[in-house]
């Protein structure tokens, strides 16, 4: 199970635009350090489940789903 914070992060990263750690921290009401920890933790989970977090220096983070069927399984386990 992903938990509330990681599920929230997936939702925010699902938008079509990159978001900085600062933007995500403000929306999640946590520190940028926490956001970076959540991103790292989530990316490890996603890599095993058909998705990944793209990172662009100066632009931030965004979710990329490579295998939608596999990705959906993380929400039903």
PDB file of C-alpha atoms in Angstrom:
ATOM      1  CA  UNK A   1       0.000   0.000   0.000  1.00  0.00           C
ATOM      2  CA  UNK A   2       1.311   3.425  -0.899  1.00  0.00           C
ATOM      3  CA  UNK A   3      -0.029   5.487   1.941  1.00  0.00           C
ATOM      4  CA  UNK A   4      -1.633   8.897   1.850  1.00  0.00           C
ATOM      5  CA  UNK A   5       1.510  10.967   1.171  1.00  0.00           C
ATOM      6  CA  UNK A   6       2.752   8.872  -1.733  1.00  0.00           C
ATOM      7  CA  UNK A   7      -0.728   8.646  -3.243  1.00  0.00           C
ATOM      8  CA  UNK A   8      -1.004  12.424  -2.989  1.00  0.00           C
ATOM      9  CA  UNK A   9       2.399  12.792  -4.637  1.00  0.00           C
ATOM     10  CA  UNK A  10       1.367  10.535  -7.525  1.00  0.00           C
ATOM     11  CA  UNK A  11      -1.698  12.679  -8.038  1.00  0.00           C
ATOM     12  CA  UNK A  12       0.360  15.877  -8.138  1.00  0.00           C
ATOM     13  CA  UNK A  13       3.003  14.384 -10.437  1.00  0.00           C
ATOM     14  CA  UNK A  14       0.358  13.069 -12.843  1.00  0.00           C
ATOM     15  CA  UNK A  15      -0.182  16.507 -14.293  1.00  0.00           C
ATOM     16  CA  UNK A  16       1.378  17.107 -17.699  1.00  0.00           C
ATOM     17  CA  UNK A  17       3.841  19.692 -16.437  1.00  0.00           C
ATOM     18  CA  UNK A  18       6.973  19.432 -14.337  1.00  0.00           C
ATOM     19  CA  UNK A  19       6.696  20.673 -10.755  1.00  0.00           C
ATOM     20  CA  UNK A  20       9.553  21.772  -8.537  1.00  0.00           C
ATOM     21  CA  UNK A  21      10.200  20.417  -5.057  1.00  0.00           C
ATOM     22  CA  UNK A  22       9.150  23.824  -3.731  1.00  0.00           C
ATOM     23  CA  UNK A  23       5.799  23.698  -5.538  1.00  0.00           C
ATOM     24  CA  UNK A  24       5.147  20.148  -4.357  1.00  0.00           C
ATOM     25  CA  UNK A  25       6.161  21.002  -0.780  1.00  0.00           C
ATOM     26  CA  UNK A  26       3.720  23.893  -0.712  1.00  0.00           C
ATOM     27  CA  UNK A  27       0.861  21.771  -2.046  1.00  0.00           C
ATOM     28  CA  UNK A  28       1.625  18.874   0.306  1.00  0.00           C
ATOM     29  CA  UNK A  29       2.377  21.136   3.274  1.00  0.00           C
ATOM     30  CA  UNK A  30       5.756  19.520   3.941  1.00  0.00           C
ATOM     31  CA  UNK A  31       9.394  20.564   3.553  1.00  0.00           C
ATOM     32  CA  UNK A  32      11.299  20.306   0.274  1.00  0.00           C
ATOM     33  CA  UNK A  33      13.550  17.765   1.995  1.00  0.00           C
ATOM     34  CA  UNK A  34      10.479  15.603   2.694  1.00  0.00           C
ATOM     35  CA  UNK A  35       9.360  15.953  -0.919  1.00  0.00           C
ATOM     36  CA  UNK A  36      12.737  14.730  -2.160  1.00  0.00           C
ATOM     37  CA  UNK A  37      12.566  11.754   0.214  1.00  0.00           C
ATOM     38  CA  UNK A  38       9.026  10.936  -0.940  1.00  0.00           C
ATOM     39  CA  UNK A  39      10.076  11.240  -4.596  1.00  0.00           C
ATOM     40  CA  UNK A  40      12.976   8.840  -4.056  1.00  0.00           C
ATOM     41  CA  UNK A  41      10.797   6.350  -2.170  1.00  0.00           C
ATOM     42  CA  UNK A  42       8.000   6.559  -4.740  1.00  0.00           C
ATOM     43  CA  UNK A  43      10.347   6.208  -7.697  1.00  0.00           C
ATOM     44  CA  UNK A  44      11.691   2.929  -6.282  1.00  0.00           C
ATOM     45  CA  UNK A  45       8.133   1.590  -6.064  1.00  0.00           C
ATOM     46  CA  UNK A  46       7.172   2.876  -9.502  1.00  0.00           C
ATOM     47  CA  UNK A  47      10.207   1.401 -11.251  1.00  0.00           C
ATOM     48  CA  UNK A  48       8.948  -2.056 -10.285  1.00  0.00           C
ATOM     49  CA  UNK A  49       5.437  -1.202 -11.458  1.00  0.00           C
ATOM     50  CA  UNK A  50       5.622   0.183 -14.980  1.00  0.00           C
ATOM     51  CA  UNK A  51       6.260   3.853 -14.219  1.00  0.00           C
ATOM     52  CA  UNK A  52       8.950   6.305 -13.126  1.00  0.00           C
ATOM     53  CA  UNK A  53       9.478   9.853 -12.024  1.00  0.00           C
ATOM     54  CA  UNK A  54      11.178  12.049 -14.575  1.00  0.00           C
ATOM     55  CA  UNK A  55      13.500  14.698 -13.185  1.00  0.00           C
ATOM     56  CA  UNK A  56      14.599  17.785 -15.103  1.00  0.00           C
ATOM     57  CA  UNK A  57      17.119  20.103 -13.511  1.00  0.00           C
ATOM     58  CA  UNK A  58      15.553  23.504 -12.973  1.00  0.00           C
ATOM     59  CA  UNK A  59      12.072  22.244 -13.900  1.00  0.00           C
ATOM     60  CA  UNK A  60      11.287  19.592 -11.305  1.00  0.00           C
ATOM     61  CA  UNK A  61       9.520  16.249 -11.353  1.00  0.00           C
ATOM     62  CA  UNK A  62       6.791  14.557 -13.391  1.00  0.00           C
ATOM     63  CA  UNK A  63       5.269  11.078 -13.525  1.00  0.00           C
ATOM     64  CA  UNK A  64       5.750   8.942 -16.615  1.00  0.00           C
ATOM     65  CA  UNK A  65       3.764   5.730 -16.958  1.00  0.00           C
ATOM     66  CA  UNK A  66       5.296   3.207 -19.354  1.00  0.00           C
ATOM     67  CA  UNK A  67       2.961   0.271 -18.630  1.00  0.00           C
ATOM     68  CA  UNK A  68      -0.462   1.492 -17.513  1.00  0.00           C
ATOM     69  CA  UNK A  69      -1.792  -1.984 -16.694  1.00  0.00           C
ATOM     70  CA  UNK A  70       1.168  -2.736 -14.427  1.00  0.00           C
ATOM     71  CA  UNK A  71       0.988   0.760 -12.889  1.00  0.00           C
ATOM     72  CA  UNK A  72      -2.669   0.326 -11.914  1.00  0.00           C
ATOM     73  CA  UNK A  73      -1.801  -2.708  -9.799  1.00  0.00           C
ATOM     74  CA  UNK A  74      -0.141  -0.547  -7.123  1.00  0.00           C
ATOM     75  CA  UNK A  75      -3.541   0.913  -6.275  1.00  0.00           C
ATOM     76  CA  UNK A  76      -5.337  -2.396  -5.722  1.00  0.00           C
ATOM     77  CA  UNK A  77      -2.760  -4.262  -3.631  1.00  0.00           C
TER      78      UNK A  77
END
